[in-house]
mmCIF file of C-alpha atoms in Angstrom:
data_model
loop_
_atom_site.group_PDB
_atom_site.id
_atom_site.type_symbol
_atom_site.label_atom_id
_atom_site.label_comp_id
_atom_site.label_asym_id
_atom_site.label_seq_id
_atom_site.Cartn_x
_atom_site.Cartn_y
_atom_site.Cartn_z
ATOM 1 C CA MET A 18 -76.490 3.780 -30.051
ATOM 2 C CA ASP A 19 -76.116 5.811 -26.856
ATOM 3 C CA SER A 20 -74.535 2.840 -25.096
ATOM 4 C CA TRP A 21 -71.909 2.525 -27.847
ATOM 5 C CA ARG A 22 -71.147 6.255 -27.603
ATOM 6 C CA GLU A 23 -70.708 5.977 -23.829
ATOM 7 C CA TYR A 24 -68.454 2.970 -24.282
ATOM 8 C CA ASP A 25 -66.260 4.842 -26.789
ATOM 9 C CA GLU A 26 -65.968 7.837 -24.488
ATOM 10 C CA MET A 27 -64.958 5.626 -21.554
ATOM 11 C CA TYR A 28 -62.424 3.792 -23.751
ATOM 12 C CA TYR A 29 -60.799 6.998 -25.016
ATOM 13 C CA GLU A 30 -60.805 8.494 -21.509
ATOM 14 C CA LYS A 31 -59.012 5.412 -20.210
ATOM 15 C CA ARG A 32 -56.414 5.572 -23.018
ATOM 16 C CA LYS A 33 -55.896 9.252 -22.327
ATOM 17 C CA LYS A 34 -55.122 8.519 -18.647
ATOM 18 C CA ILE A 35 -52.698 5.731 -19.607
ATOM 19 C CA ILE A 36 -50.857 8.006 -22.066
ATOM 20 C CA ILE A 37 -50.608 10.788 -19.470
ATOM 21 C CA LEU A 38 -49.258 8.409 -16.784
ATOM 22 C CA THR A 39 -46.780 6.890 -19.232
ATOM 23 C CA GLY A 40 -45.561 10.367 -20.159
ATOM 24 C CA ILE A 41 -45.080 11.261 -16.497
ATOM 25 C CA VAL A 42 -43.092 8.061 -15.874
ATOM 26 C CA VAL A 43 -40.866 8.725 -18.917
ATOM 27 C CA VAL A 44 -40.196 12.317 -17.826
ATOM 28 C CA VAL A 45 -39.301 11.230 -14.280
ATOM 29 C CA ALA A 46 -37.040 8.449 -15.585
ATOM 30 C CA VAL A 47 -35.230 10.848 -17.947
ATOM 31 C CA GLU A 48 -34.669 13.328 -15.122
ATOM 32 C CA GLN A 49 -33.278 10.616 -12.849
ATOM 33 C CA TYR A 50 -30.981 9.394 -15.617
ATOM 34 C CA LYS A 51 -29.668 12.915 -16.201
ATOM 35 C CA LYS A 52 -29.124 13.397 -12.486
ATOM 36 C CA LEU A 53 -27.229 10.102 -12.083
ATOM 37 C CA PHE A 54 -25.237 9.840 -15.310
ATOM 38 C CA ILE A 55 -25.192 13.168 -17.133
ATOM 39 C CA ARG A 56 -25.196 15.847 -14.458
ATOM 40 C CA LYS A 57 -23.275 13.888 -11.800
ATOM 41 C CA GLN A 58 -21.807 15.728 -8.862
ATOM 42 C CA PRO A 59 -17.996 15.498 -9.025
ATOM 43 C CA TYR A 60 -16.312 13.198 -6.479
ATOM 44 C CA ARG A 61 -12.904 14.774 -6.944
ATOM 45 C CA GLY A 62 -12.364 17.657 -4.571
ATOM 46 C CA GLU A 63 -8.789 17.694 -5.870
ATOM 47 C CA SER A 64 -8.218 16.827 -9.501
ATOM 48 C CA LEU A 65 -4.859 15.133 -8.785
ATOM 49 C CA ARG A 66 -5.813 13.431 -5.535
ATOM 50 C CA GLY A 67 -5.437 9.873 -6.865
ATOM 51 C CA PHE A 68 -2.101 10.707 -8.506
ATOM 52 C CA ILE A 69 -0.777 12.311 -5.310
ATOM 53 C CA GLU A 70 -1.897 9.377 -3.123
ATOM 54 C CA THR A 71 -0.269 6.890 -5.490
ATOM 55 C CA GLU A 72 3.021 8.819 -5.455
ATOM 56 C CA ARG A 73 2.942 8.971 -1.656
ATOM 57 C CA ILE A 74 2.800 5.169 -1.556
ATOM 58 C CA ILE A 75 5.211 4.073 -4.279
ATOM 59 C CA SER A 76 7.785 6.894 -4.199
ATOM 60 C CA VAL A 77 8.678 7.205 -0.516
ATOM 61 C CA SER A 78 10.446 4.022 0.580
ATOM 62 C CA ASN A 79 10.401 0.252 0.286
ATOM 63 C CA ARG A 80 9.006 -0.027 3.795
ATOM 64 C CA THR A 81 6.040 2.216 2.994
ATOM 65 C CA CYS A 82 5.437 0.358 -0.257
ATOM 66 C CA ARG A 83 5.575 -3.041 1.452
ATOM 67 C CA SER A 84 3.277 -1.937 4.259
ATOM 68 C CA ILE A 85 0.584 -0.496 2.000
ATOM 69 C CA ILE A 86 0.622 -2.600 -1.172
ATOM 70 C CA ARG A 87 2.499 -5.647 0.222
ATOM 71 C CA MET A 88 5.464 -5.573 -2.161
ATOM 72 C CA SER A 89 8.695 -3.668 -2.667
ATOM 73 C CA ARG A 90 9.038 -0.774 -5.114
ATOM 74 C CA LYS A 91 11.132 -2.892 -7.490
ATOM 75 C CA THR A 92 8.480 -5.619 -7.506
ATOM 76 C CA PHE A 93 5.675 -3.111 -8.043
ATOM 77 C CA PHE A 94 7.324 -1.421 -11.021
ATOM 78 C CA SER A 95 8.180 -4.783 -12.590
ATOM 79 C CA LEU A 96 4.507 -5.766 -12.264
ATOM 80 C CA CYS A 97 3.456 -2.488 -13.916
ATOM 81 C CA GLN A 98 5.884 -3.126 -16.755
ATOM 82 C CA LEU A 99 4.646 -6.699 -17.176
ATOM 83 C CA MET A 100 1.031 -5.508 -17.348
ATOM 84 C CA GLN A 101 1.784 -2.825 -19.923
ATOM 85 C CA GLU A 102 4.044 -4.989 -22.089
ATOM 86 C CA SER A 103 1.373 -7.710 -22.140
ATOM 87 C CA ASP A 104 -1.226 -5.011 -22.964
ATOM 88 C CA PHE A 105 -3.457 -6.179 -20.098
ATOM 89 C CA LEU A 106 -3.684 -2.689 -18.551
ATOM 90 C CA ARG A 107 -3.525 0.777 -20.090
ATOM 91 C CA ASP A 108 -3.527 4.326 -18.814
ATOM 92 C CA SER A 109 -6.965 5.943 -18.986
ATOM 93 C CA PRO A 110 -7.512 9.722 -19.331
ATOM 94 C CA THR A 111 -7.969 10.019 -15.551
ATOM 95 C CA VAL A 112 -6.305 6.941 -13.978
ATOM 96 C CA ARG A 113 -2.786 5.701 -14.704
ATOM 97 C CA VAL A 114 -1.825 2.026 -14.605
ATOM 98 C CA GLU A 115 0.166 2.639 -11.395
ATOM 99 C CA GLU A 116 -2.892 4.080 -9.665
ATOM 100 C CA GLN A 117 -5.105 1.219 -10.857
ATOM 101 C CA LEU A 118 -2.668 -1.332 -9.429
ATOM 102 C CA VAL A 119 -2.189 0.553 -6.149
ATOM 103 C CA MET A 120 -5.957 0.665 -5.525
ATOM 104 C CA PHE A 121 -6.244 -3.054 -6.260
ATOM 105 C CA LEU A 122 -3.210 -4.126 -4.198
ATOM 106 C CA GLN A 123 -4.274 -1.992 -1.240
ATOM 107 C CA THR A 124 -7.741 -3.547 -1.377
ATOM 108 C CA ILE A 125 -6.550 -7.179 -1.334
ATOM 109 C CA GLY A 126 -3.660 -6.442 1.016
ATOM 110 C CA HIS A 127 -5.801 -4.892 3.745
ATOM 111 C CA ASN A 128 -9.345 -5.894 2.767
ATOM 112 C CA LEU A 129 -9.978 -2.219 1.996
ATOM 113 C CA LYS A 130 -13.617 -1.198 1.627
ATOM 114 C CA ASN A 131 -14.844 0.603 -1.478
ATOM 115 C CA ARG A 132 -15.787 3.750 0.469
ATOM 116 C CA LYS A 133 -12.253 3.990 1.915
ATOM 117 C CA ALA A 134 -10.700 3.843 -1.550
ATOM 118 C CA VAL A 135 -13.214 6.490 -2.680
ATOM 119 C CA HIS A 136 -11.992 8.778 0.092
ATOM 120 C CA ASP A 137 -8.266 8.090 -0.423
ATOM 121 C CA PHE A 138 -8.134 8.332 -4.211
ATOM 122 C CA GLY A 139 -10.956 10.789 -4.916
ATOM 123 C CA HIS A 140 -12.866 8.600 -7.385
ATOM 124 C CA SER A 141 -16.504 7.557 -7.344
ATOM 125 C CA GLY A 142 -17.491 4.174 -5.937
ATOM 126 C CA GLU A 143 -18.378 3.005 -9.445
ATOM 127 C CA THR A 144 -14.920 3.975 -10.743
ATOM 128 C CA VAL A 145 -13.128 2.191 -7.904
ATOM 129 C CA SER A 146 -15.229 -0.951 -8.431
ATOM 130 C CA ARG A 147 -14.714 -0.875 -12.194
ATOM 131 C CA TYR A 148 -10.943 -0.637 -11.948
ATOM 132 C CA PHE A 149 -10.832 -3.327 -9.235
ATOM 133 C CA ASN A 150 -12.504 -5.793 -11.592
ATOM 134 C CA LEU A 151 -10.397 -4.604 -14.529
ATOM 135 C CA VAL A 152 -7.119 -5.199 -12.665
ATOM 136 C CA LEU A 153 -8.420 -8.504 -11.241
ATOM 137 C CA GLY A 154 -9.041 -9.768 -14.764
ATOM 138 C CA ALA A 155 -5.642 -8.512 -15.934
ATOM 139 C CA VAL A 156 -3.804 -10.305 -13.093
ATOM 140 C CA ILE A 157 -5.557 -13.588 -13.886
ATOM 141 C CA LYS A 158 -4.420 -13.278 -17.509
ATOM 142 C CA LEU A 159 -0.876 -13.596 -16.146
ATOM 143 C CA TYR A 160 -1.642 -17.221 -15.162
ATOM 144 C CA PRO A 161 0.524 -18.792 -17.936
ATOM 145 C CA ILE A 162 3.406 -16.462 -17.035
ATOM 146 C CA LEU A 163 3.381 -16.627 -13.234
ATOM 147 C CA LEU A 164 2.158 -20.200 -12.645
ATOM 148 C CA LYS A 165 4.893 -21.925 -14.594
ATOM 149 C CA PRO A 166 5.206 -25.666 -15.292
ATOM 150 C CA LEU A 167 6.918 -27.823 -12.717
ATOM 151 C CA CYS A 168 10.674 -28.189 -12.652
ATOM 152 C CA THR A 169 11.453 -31.919 -12.701
ATOM 153 C CA THR A 170 15.098 -31.642 -11.652
ATOM 154 C CA THR A 171 16.005 -32.429 -8.056
ATOM 155 C CA HIS A 172 15.860 -29.293 -5.935
ATOM 156 C CA GLU A 173 19.062 -28.062 -4.328
ATOM 157 C CA ARG A 174 17.556 -28.363 -0.859
ATOM 158 C CA ILE A 175 17.289 -32.131 -1.391
ATOM 159 C CA SER A 176 20.424 -32.772 -3.432
ATOM 160 C CA SER A 177 22.627 -30.832 -1.004
ATOM 161 C CA ASN A 178 21.506 -32.841 2.030
ATOM 162 C CA CYS A 179 22.706 -36.400 1.546
ATOM 163 C CA ARG A 180 22.188 -37.264 5.208
ATOM 164 C CA SER A 181 18.464 -36.517 5.419
ATOM 165 C CA PHE A 182 16.913 -36.168 1.974
ATOM 166 C CA TYR A 183 19.087 -37.447 -0.873
ATOM 167 C CA PRO A 184 18.586 -39.832 -2.623
ATOM 168 C CA TYR A 185 15.406 -40.841 -0.772
ATOM 169 C CA PHE A 186 13.390 -37.790 -1.876
ATOM 170 C CA LYS A 187 15.255 -37.105 -5.119
ATOM 171 C CA ASP A 188 12.055 -37.464 -7.176
ATOM 172 C CA CYS A 189 10.030 -35.130 -4.964
ATOM 173 C CA ILE A 190 8.884 -31.974 -6.810
ATOM 174 C CA GLY A 191 7.018 -30.183 -4.022
ATOM 175 C CA ALA A 192 4.233 -30.381 -1.470
ATOM 176 C CA ILE A 193 0.453 -30.220 -1.775
ATOM 177 C CA ASP A 194 -2.248 -29.344 0.742
ATOM 178 C CA GLY A 195 -5.629 -27.709 1.193
ATOM 179 C CA SER A 196 -6.473 -24.489 3.016
ATOM 180 C CA HIS A 197 -9.742 -22.810 3.940
ATOM 181 C CA VAL A 198 -10.600 -19.226 2.982
ATOM 182 C CA PRO A 199 -13.712 -17.522 4.449
ATOM 183 C CA ALA A 200 -16.546 -17.363 1.907
ATOM 184 C CA TRP A 201 -19.640 -15.181 1.557
ATOM 185 C CA VAL A 202 -22.518 -17.170 0.051
ATOM 186 C CA PRO A 203 -26.354 -17.100 0.207
ATOM 187 C CA LEU A 204 -27.966 -18.574 3.322
ATOM 188 C CA ASP A 205 -29.383 -21.579 1.459
ATOM 189 C CA GLN A 206 -25.819 -22.653 0.543
ATOM 190 C CA HIS A 207 -24.345 -22.479 4.037
ATOM 191 C CA CYS A 208 -24.609 -26.242 4.580
ATOM 192 C CA ARG A 209 -22.426 -26.911 1.524
ATOM 193 C CA PHE A 210 -19.794 -24.389 2.547
ATOM 194 C CA ARG A 211 -19.658 -25.108 6.283
ATOM 195 C CA ASP A 212 -16.269 -26.646 7.142
ATOM 196 C CA ARG A 213 -15.341 -28.952 10.013
ATOM 197 C CA HIS A 214 -14.844 -25.954 12.322
ATOM 198 C CA GLY A 215 -18.346 -24.677 11.626
ATOM 199 C CA GLU A 216 -17.142 -21.721 9.517
ATOM 200 C CA ILE A 217 -18.424 -20.782 6.060
ATOM 201 C CA SER A 218 -15.456 -21.172 3.723
ATOM 202 C CA GLN A 219 -14.131 -22.339 0.402
ATOM 203 C CA ASN A 220 -11.467 -25.048 0.371
ATOM 204 C CA ILE A 221 -8.557 -24.350 -1.954
ATOM 205 C CA LEU A 222 -6.101 -27.014 -3.096
ATOM 206 C CA ALA A 223 -2.576 -25.815 -3.864
ATOM 207 C CA ALA A 224 0.883 -27.206 -4.572
ATOM 208 C CA CYS A 225 4.202 -25.413 -4.284
ATOM 209 C CA ASP A 226 7.849 -26.096 -4.971
ATOM 210 C CA PHE A 227 10.670 -25.773 -2.454
ATOM 211 C CA ASN A 228 11.128 -22.080 -3.307
ATOM 212 C CA MET A 229 7.590 -21.509 -1.915
ATOM 213 C CA LYS A 230 6.212 -20.628 -5.350
ATOM 214 C CA PHE A 231 2.801 -22.090 -6.091
ATOM 215 C CA THR A 232 2.755 -24.455 -9.058
ATOM 216 C CA TYR A 233 -0.925 -25.432 -8.893
ATOM 217 C CA ILE A 234 -4.070 -23.825 -7.490
ATOM 218 C CA LEU A 235 -7.699 -24.935 -7.518
ATOM 219 C CA SER A 236 -10.121 -22.549 -5.798
ATOM 220 C CA GLY A 237 -13.896 -22.492 -5.458
ATOM 221 C CA CYS A 238 -14.561 -25.857 -3.785
ATOM 222 C CA GLU A 239 -17.087 -25.981 -0.932
ATOM 223 C CA GLY A 240 -15.735 -25.822 2.595
ATOM 224 C CA SER A 241 -17.421 -29.134 3.438
ATOM 225 C CA ALA A 242 -15.346 -30.965 0.801
ATOM 226 C CA SER A 243 -12.339 -32.885 2.135
ATOM 227 C CA ASP A 244 -8.832 -32.408 0.755
ATOM 228 C CA SER A 245 -8.694 -35.977 -0.571
ATOM 229 C CA ARG A 246 -12.008 -35.555 -2.401
ATOM 230 C CA ILE A 247 -10.824 -32.327 -4.055
ATOM 231 C CA LEU A 248 -7.544 -33.967 -5.107
ATOM 232 C CA GLU A 249 -9.422 -36.905 -6.583
ATOM 233 C CA ASP A 250 -11.547 -34.471 -8.567
ATOM 234 C CA ALA A 251 -8.437 -32.564 -9.730
ATOM 235 C CA LEU A 252 -6.824 -35.784 -10.977
ATOM 236 C CA HIS A 253 -9.833 -36.666 -13.142
ATOM 237 C CA ARG A 254 -10.672 -33.235 -14.519
ATOM 238 C CA ASP A 255 -10.477 -32.397 -18.198
ATOM 239 C CA GLY A 256 -8.797 -29.119 -19.101
ATOM 240 C CA GLU A 257 -8.794 -26.317 -16.526
ATOM 241 C CA GLY A 258 -8.048 -27.378 -12.966
ATOM 242 C CA TRP A 259 -6.367 -30.665 -13.922
ATOM 243 C CA ILE A 260 -3.253 -31.452 -11.879
ATOM 244 C CA LEU A 261 -0.288 -32.964 -13.670
ATOM 245 C CA VAL A 262 2.259 -35.175 -11.922
ATOM 246 C CA PRO A 263 5.250 -35.948 -14.180
ATOM 247 C CA GLN A 264 6.099 -39.594 -14.655
ATOM 248 C CA GLY A 265 8.273 -40.922 -11.827
ATOM 249 C CA LYS A 266 7.818 -37.789 -9.665
ATOM 250 C CA PHE A 267 5.692 -37.214 -6.574
ATOM 251 C CA TYR A 268 4.306 -34.619 -4.175
ATOM 252 C CA LEU A 269 4.422 -34.790 -0.398
ATOM 253 C CA ASP A 270 1.034 -34.587 1.302
ATOM 254 C CA ASP A 271 -0.342 -35.105 4.807
ATOM 255 C CA ALA A 272 -2.321 -37.944 6.363
ATOM 256 C CA GLY A 273 -5.602 -36.494 5.060
ATOM 257 C CA PHE A 274 -4.785 -37.676 1.541
ATOM 258 C CA ALA A 275 -4.644 -41.157 0.067
ATOM 259 C CA ASN A 276 -1.241 -42.774 -0.463
ATOM 260 C CA GLN A 277 -1.328 -43.211 -4.227
ATOM 261 C CA LYS A 278 0.925 -42.965 -7.250
ATOM 262 C CA GLY A 279 2.373 -39.473 -7.453
ATOM 263 C CA PHE A 280 1.616 -38.575 -3.821
ATOM 264 C CA MET A 281 3.379 -39.640 -0.627
ATOM 265 C CA ARG A 282 1.884 -39.233 2.823
ATOM 266 C CA PRO A 283 3.485 -39.957 6.228
ATOM 267 C CA TYR A 284 2.884 -43.003 8.417
ATOM 268 C CA ARG A 285 -0.385 -42.756 10.334
ATOM 269 C CA ASN A 286 -0.482 -42.791 14.151
ATOM 270 C CA VAL A 287 3.223 -41.897 14.339
ATOM 271 C CA CYS A 288 4.692 -38.657 15.655
ATOM 272 C CA TYR A 289 4.800 -36.314 12.658
ATOM 273 C CA HIS A 290 4.531 -32.514 13.049
ATOM 274 C CA LEU A 291 7.666 -30.544 13.856
ATOM 275 C CA LYS A 292 6.084 -28.959 16.927
ATOM 276 C CA GLU A 293 5.479 -32.455 18.313
ATOM 277 C CA TRP A 294 9.185 -33.161 18.089
ATOM 278 C CA ARG A 295 10.089 -29.818 19.639
ATOM 279 C CA ASN A 296 7.675 -30.304 22.522
ATOM 280 C CA SER A 297 8.843 -33.840 23.255
ATOM 281 C CA ASN A 298 12.540 -32.965 22.867
ATOM 282 C CA GLN A 299 13.219 -36.483 21.589
ATOM 283 C CA SER A 300 14.917 -38.075 18.607
ATOM 284 C CA PRO A 301 13.360 -40.680 16.298
ATOM 285 C CA THR A 302 13.526 -44.187 17.744
ATOM 286 C CA ASN A 303 12.572 -46.216 14.662
ATOM 287 C CA LYS A 304 12.381 -46.008 10.892
ATOM 288 C CA LYS A 305 8.765 -44.795 10.842
ATOM 289 C CA GLU A 306 9.469 -41.876 13.163
ATOM 290 C CA LEU A 307 12.587 -40.996 11.191
ATOM 291 C CA PHE A 308 10.686 -41.044 7.912
ATOM 292 C CA ASN A 309 7.875 -38.889 9.331
ATOM 293 C CA LEU A 310 10.299 -36.318 10.715
ATOM 294 C CA ARG A 311 12.120 -35.893 7.417
ATOM 295 C CA HIS A 312 8.838 -35.944 5.503
ATOM 296 C CA SER A 313 7.526 -33.173 7.784
ATOM 297 C CA LYS A 314 10.634 -31.039 7.275
ATOM 298 C CA LEU A 315 10.140 -31.089 3.511
ATOM 299 C CA ARG A 316 6.341 -30.838 3.417
ATOM 300 C CA ASN A 317 6.465 -27.891 5.818
ATOM 301 C CA VAL A 318 7.146 -25.652 2.819
ATOM 302 C CA ILE A 319 3.448 -25.641 1.816
ATOM 303 C CA GLU A 320 2.433 -24.544 5.328
ATOM 304 C CA ARG A 321 4.914 -21.677 5.158
ATOM 305 C CA ALA A 322 3.665 -20.711 1.683
ATOM 306 C CA PHE A 323 0.041 -20.547 2.863
ATOM 307 C CA ARG A 324 1.021 -18.554 5.924
ATOM 308 C CA LEU A 325 3.000 -16.039 3.869
ATOM 309 C CA LEU A 326 0.168 -15.746 1.342
ATOM 310 C CA LYS A 327 -2.499 -15.015 3.972
ATOM 311 C CA SER A 328 -0.250 -12.696 5.958
ATOM 312 C CA LYS A 329 0.365 -10.552 2.892
ATOM 313 C CA PHE A 330 -3.215 -10.505 1.613
ATOM 314 C CA THR A 331 -5.584 -10.197 4.557
ATOM 315 C CA ILE A 332 -8.597 -10.242 2.232
ATOM 316 C CA LEU A 333 -8.114 -14.041 2.381
ATOM 317 C CA LYS A 334 -8.949 -13.966 6.109
ATOM 318 C CA SER A 335 -12.309 -12.207 5.810
ATOM 319 C CA GLN A 336 -15.752 -12.869 4.359
ATOM 320 C CA VAL A 337 -15.715 -10.376 1.509
ATOM 321 C CA GLU A 338 -19.081 -9.401 0.061
ATOM 322 C CA TYR A 339 -18.312 -10.097 -3.580
ATOM 323 C CA PRO A 340 -20.084 -12.556 -5.902
ATOM 324 C CA TYR A 341 -18.725 -16.032 -5.239
ATOM 325 C CA LYS A 342 -17.075 -16.237 -8.660
ATOM 326 C CA THR A 343 -15.197 -13.016 -7.849
ATOM 327 C CA GLN A 344 -14.120 -14.481 -4.482
ATOM 328 C CA THR A 345 -12.532 -17.473 -6.227
ATOM 329 C CA ARG A 346 -10.821 -15.159 -8.728
ATOM 330 C CA ILE A 347 -9.406 -13.080 -5.866
ATOM 331 C CA VAL A 348 -7.764 -16.206 -4.391
ATOM 332 C CA LEU A 349 -6.171 -16.988 -7.760
ATOM 333 C CA ALA A 350 -4.990 -13.372 -8.172
ATOM 334 C CA CYS A 351 -3.361 -13.384 -4.719
ATOM 335 C CA VAL A 352 -1.493 -16.597 -5.571
ATOM 336 C CA LEU A 353 -0.234 -15.150 -8.868
ATOM 337 C CA ILE A 354 0.955 -11.920 -7.221
ATOM 338 C CA HIS A 355 2.639 -14.012 -4.495
ATOM 339 C CA ASN A 356 4.564 -15.844 -7.222
ATOM 340 C CA HIS A 357 5.528 -12.576 -8.889
ATOM 341 C CA ILE A 358 6.859 -11.220 -5.586
ATOM 342 C CA LEU A 359 9.056 -14.307 -5.187
ATOM 343 C CA THR A 360 10.542 -13.771 -8.646
ATOM 344 C CA GLN A 361 11.988 -10.504 -7.324
ATOM 345 C CA ASN A 362 12.704 -11.290 -3.661
ATOM 346 C CA SER A 363 13.589 -14.453 -1.778
ATOM 347 C CA ALA A 364 11.012 -16.237 0.364
ATOM 348 C CA GLN A 365 13.208 -15.710 3.414
ATOM 349 C CA GLU A 366 13.242 -11.947 2.825
ATOM 350 C CA GLU A 367 9.442 -11.858 2.618
ATOM 351 C CA GLU A 368 9.052 -14.006 5.728
ATOM 352 C CA ASP A 369 11.440 -11.754 7.641
ATOM 353 C CA PHE A 370 9.400 -8.693 6.721
ATOM 354 C CA ILE A 371 6.153 -10.346 7.885
ATOM 355 C CA ALA A 372 7.832 -11.421 11.134
ATOM 356 C CA ASP A 373 9.070 -7.853 11.760
ATOM 357 C CA GLU A 374 5.619 -6.491 10.973
ATOM 358 C CA GLU A 375 3.957 -8.878 13.430
ATOM 359 C CA ALA A 376 6.539 -8.135 16.113
ATOM 360 C CA GLU A 377 5.921 -4.407 15.684
ATOM 361 C CA ALA A 378 2.156 -4.917 15.903
ATOM 362 C CA THR A 379 2.583 -6.960 19.094
ATOM 363 C CA THR A 380 4.817 -4.291 20.602
ATOM 364 C CA ASN A 381 2.232 -1.641 19.825
ATOM 365 C CA GLY A 382 -0.537 -3.693 21.436
ATOM 366 C CA GLN A 383 -2.165 -4.531 18.109
ATOM 367 C CA THR A 384 -1.759 -8.304 18.140
ATOM 368 C CA THR A 385 -3.939 -9.955 15.519
ATOM 369 C CA GLN A 386 -5.690 -13.328 15.554
ATOM 370 C CA GLU A 387 -3.108 -14.942 13.251
ATOM 371 C CA GLU A 388 -1.340 -18.142 14.181
ATOM 372 C CA THR A 389 1.500 -17.395 16.541
ATOM 373 C CA ASN A 390 3.321 -20.691 16.207
ATOM 374 C CA MET A 391 5.312 -20.202 13.061
ATOM 375 C CA VAL A 392 6.393 -23.578 11.825
ATOM 376 C CA VAL A 393 10.138 -24.024 12.008
ATOM 377 C CA ASP A 394 11.772 -25.281 8.834
ATOM 378 C CA SER A 395 15.107 -26.690 9.860
ATOM 379 C CA ASP A 396 17.485 -29.174 8.358
ATOM 380 C CA ALA A 397 19.196 -29.851 11.661
ATOM 381 C CA SER A 398 20.236 -33.323 12.723
ATOM 382 C CA ASP A 399 17.200 -35.547 13.101
ATOM 383 C CA GLY A 400 18.504 -38.553 14.981
ATOM 384 C CA ASP A 401 21.025 -41.298 14.823
ATOM 385 C CA CYS A 402 19.253 -43.458 12.259
ATOM 386 C CA ASP A 403 20.806 -43.549 8.806
ATOM 387 C CA GLY A 404 19.624 -43.981 5.227
ATOM 388 C CA GLU A 405 19.287 -47.736 5.590
ATOM 389 C CA ASP A 406 15.959 -47.207 7.357
ATOM 390 C CA PHE A 407 14.660 -45.433 4.272
ATOM 391 C CA ARG A 408 15.669 -48.317 2.074
ATOM 392 C CA MET A 409 13.514 -50.534 4.289
ATOM 393 C CA ARG A 410 10.628 -48.185 3.480
ATOM 394 C CA THR A 411 11.279 -48.124 -0.267
ATOM 395 C CA GLY A 412 12.326 -51.714 -0.708
ATOM 396 C CA ASN A 413 15.426 -50.821 -2.756
ATOM 397 C CA ASN A 414 18.455 -48.547 -2.818
ATOM 398 C CA SER A 415 17.364 -46.208 -5.605
ATOM 399 C CA GLY A 416 14.980 -43.846 -3.831
ATOM 400 C CA MET A 417 11.180 -43.733 -3.910
ATOM 401 C CA ASN A 418 10.592 -46.051 -6.850
ATOM 402 C CA TRP A 419 7.861 -47.888 -4.920
ATOM 403 C CA LEU A 420 5.450 -45.095 -5.924
ATOM 404 C CA THR A 421 5.478 -46.164 -9.529
#
C-alpha cells in the first residue's frame, strides 16, 4: 500500500512539473508573438517616405526614370494602367500601385537588396518582400498579353531587302538561341547546374522576332543542358513550355542546334560571325560564306535582344538568393517587361540609351564587366555574289522550301 502511495505522489509530482513547464513555454511564446506581430516597432520614420521616394523617381524626368526603374515615364504609367485595368494590382491602405511597381522594378533593374529598399521606402523587410512577390506574380499574369503569338507575315526588314534577304528568307519568323543566367541552388545540385564555363547557371531558351520582342521563353533548365537538348524537349512538351512553329515557317539558329524542320542553322566550319568578317576585312568567296554572312546578319537580332535584356535588368547577371522557382519567375518577368517597353519605344531607342549609359560609366571610371563588343547589325553590301547562290542552297527558286 505504501509503495502505491509513493508511486502516485511521484506521478502527480511529475505531471505538476510538466504542466508548469508547459505554462512557462506558452507564456514566453505569447510574449514573443506580441513583440513581433502585435507590438511591432514602426519602421517608418516618415509616414510618407515611400510616397515621396516614388514621386522623386517617376515625376522628375525620363532620364531619372530610365536610370532607376529602367523604363521611361510613359512606359511606366502605361504599365500601371495595364495592371490596374487587369485587376492584377490594387492600391493598399499604405502602398499605392505606383510604389509597389517602383520597388519591384528597382530591385530587378539593379539587383537591389531587401535592406536597401527598406531604407529607401521606409517599409519593413517583410512588407518589401511581400510586395515584391505580389508584383512578380502580377507581371507573370500578363504573359498572354505581352508574349503574343507569332506574326507569320514576312517582316519588313526581309521584304525590303531584295538583294540580301528576299525571297530567300521570306518564311523566316525570327531567331532562337539559349543564354545562361547565374543561378543560386543547393550545393548538392551544383553538378547539374554547372555550365561549360564552370559557372552555376540556368540555361534559358528564347525566340524573338525582328523587332527584338521575345515570342517564346523557357526558363529553369539546368546550366549543364545544351541548347539543342532544351529545344528538343520544348518541341515535345505538352502544354506549358511547348514551342510552336507555324507550317512552312522557320527560325534561324546557330551551329549548336540541329538542322531540322522549322529551324535553319548556318554551314559548319565556315566563317560565320559578323566580327569574323570585320576582323578579316574580306568579302564572301563562295555560296556557303555568302549564306552564312546573311544568316548571321538576321540571326544577330537574338543576340541584341539578350544583350538589351541583361543590360536593363542586372539581376539577370547575379546569383540572387531566392528560391529557384522564384529565380525562374524573375527571368520570365524581365522578358515580359522588356516586351512591354518595346511596345512603347523602339528597340533602337532603348539600345541608344544603354550605349549612352555605358559610355558615361566608362568616362566616370565605372566600367562594368559587360561585353564590350556590341554586335553590329548592318544590312550593308555583303559581297558580289547574287541570289543564284541561294537557289543552289535551296534547290529551287521559291525560297527556303527545302525545310518542309
